[in-house]
Amino acid sequence: MKMLKVELIRSGIDRPYKQKRTLHALGLRKLHRVVILPDNPQVRGMIEKVKHLVKVEEIDGN
């Protein structure tokens, strides 16, 4: 199963409320924190909303 490595590279400070909530839902609360998430349409949609704040890499889930 493919996984996504998502890193917060820009702060959520002074961003719209929905973008802050999306970062929180992804598990990104502090700068340069990395989370591993499943590659599915729901996660991809959330990443699309905050793509200017995060760095995403595809990794093999094995």
XYZ file of C-alpha atoms in Angstrom:
62
model
C 0.000 0.000 0.000
C 1.303 3.432 -0.867
C 1.832 5.921 1.912
C 2.481 9.653 1.950
C 5.157 11.377 4.007
C 3.868 14.876 4.784
C 6.019 17.585 6.405
C 4.817 21.006 7.557
C 7.252 23.510 6.029
C 5.316 26.764 6.538
C 3.472 27.922 9.621
C -0.290 27.859 9.988
C -0.178 31.186 11.841
C -2.194 33.943 10.150
C -3.911 31.432 7.848
C -7.674 31.021 7.378
C -9.471 28.935 9.993
C -10.237 26.087 7.555
C -6.563 25.725 6.638
C -5.593 25.575 10.325
C -8.225 22.891 10.957
C -7.020 20.916 7.934
C -3.431 20.964 9.232
C -4.691 19.799 12.618
C -6.720 16.989 10.992
C -3.587 15.842 9.150
C -1.733 15.705 12.476
C 0.577 18.611 11.662
C 0.862 20.903 14.652
C 4.483 22.129 14.637
C 6.929 23.129 11.926
C 9.050 20.389 10.357
C 6.978 17.622 11.925
C 6.502 14.632 9.651
C 3.482 12.334 9.551
C 2.986 9.171 7.515
C -0.529 8.918 6.088
C -2.299 6.453 3.778
C -2.581 7.485 0.146
C -6.338 7.797 -0.328
C -8.686 10.415 -1.831
C -9.589 11.902 1.563
C -5.979 12.575 2.549
C -5.119 13.806 -0.963
C -8.025 16.278 -0.759
C -6.835 17.663 2.571
C -3.284 17.997 1.254
C -4.593 19.870 -1.798
C -6.132 22.510 0.510
C -2.795 23.209 2.233
C -0.332 22.301 -0.535
C 1.420 25.663 -0.155
C 2.250 24.837 3.491
C 3.431 21.226 3.228
C 5.933 19.020 1.424
C 4.673 15.610 0.275
C 6.607 12.504 -0.758
C 5.218 9.139 -1.830
C 6.770 6.174 -0.033
C 6.279 2.432 -0.218
C 4.209 1.189 2.713
C 6.268 -2.003 3.179
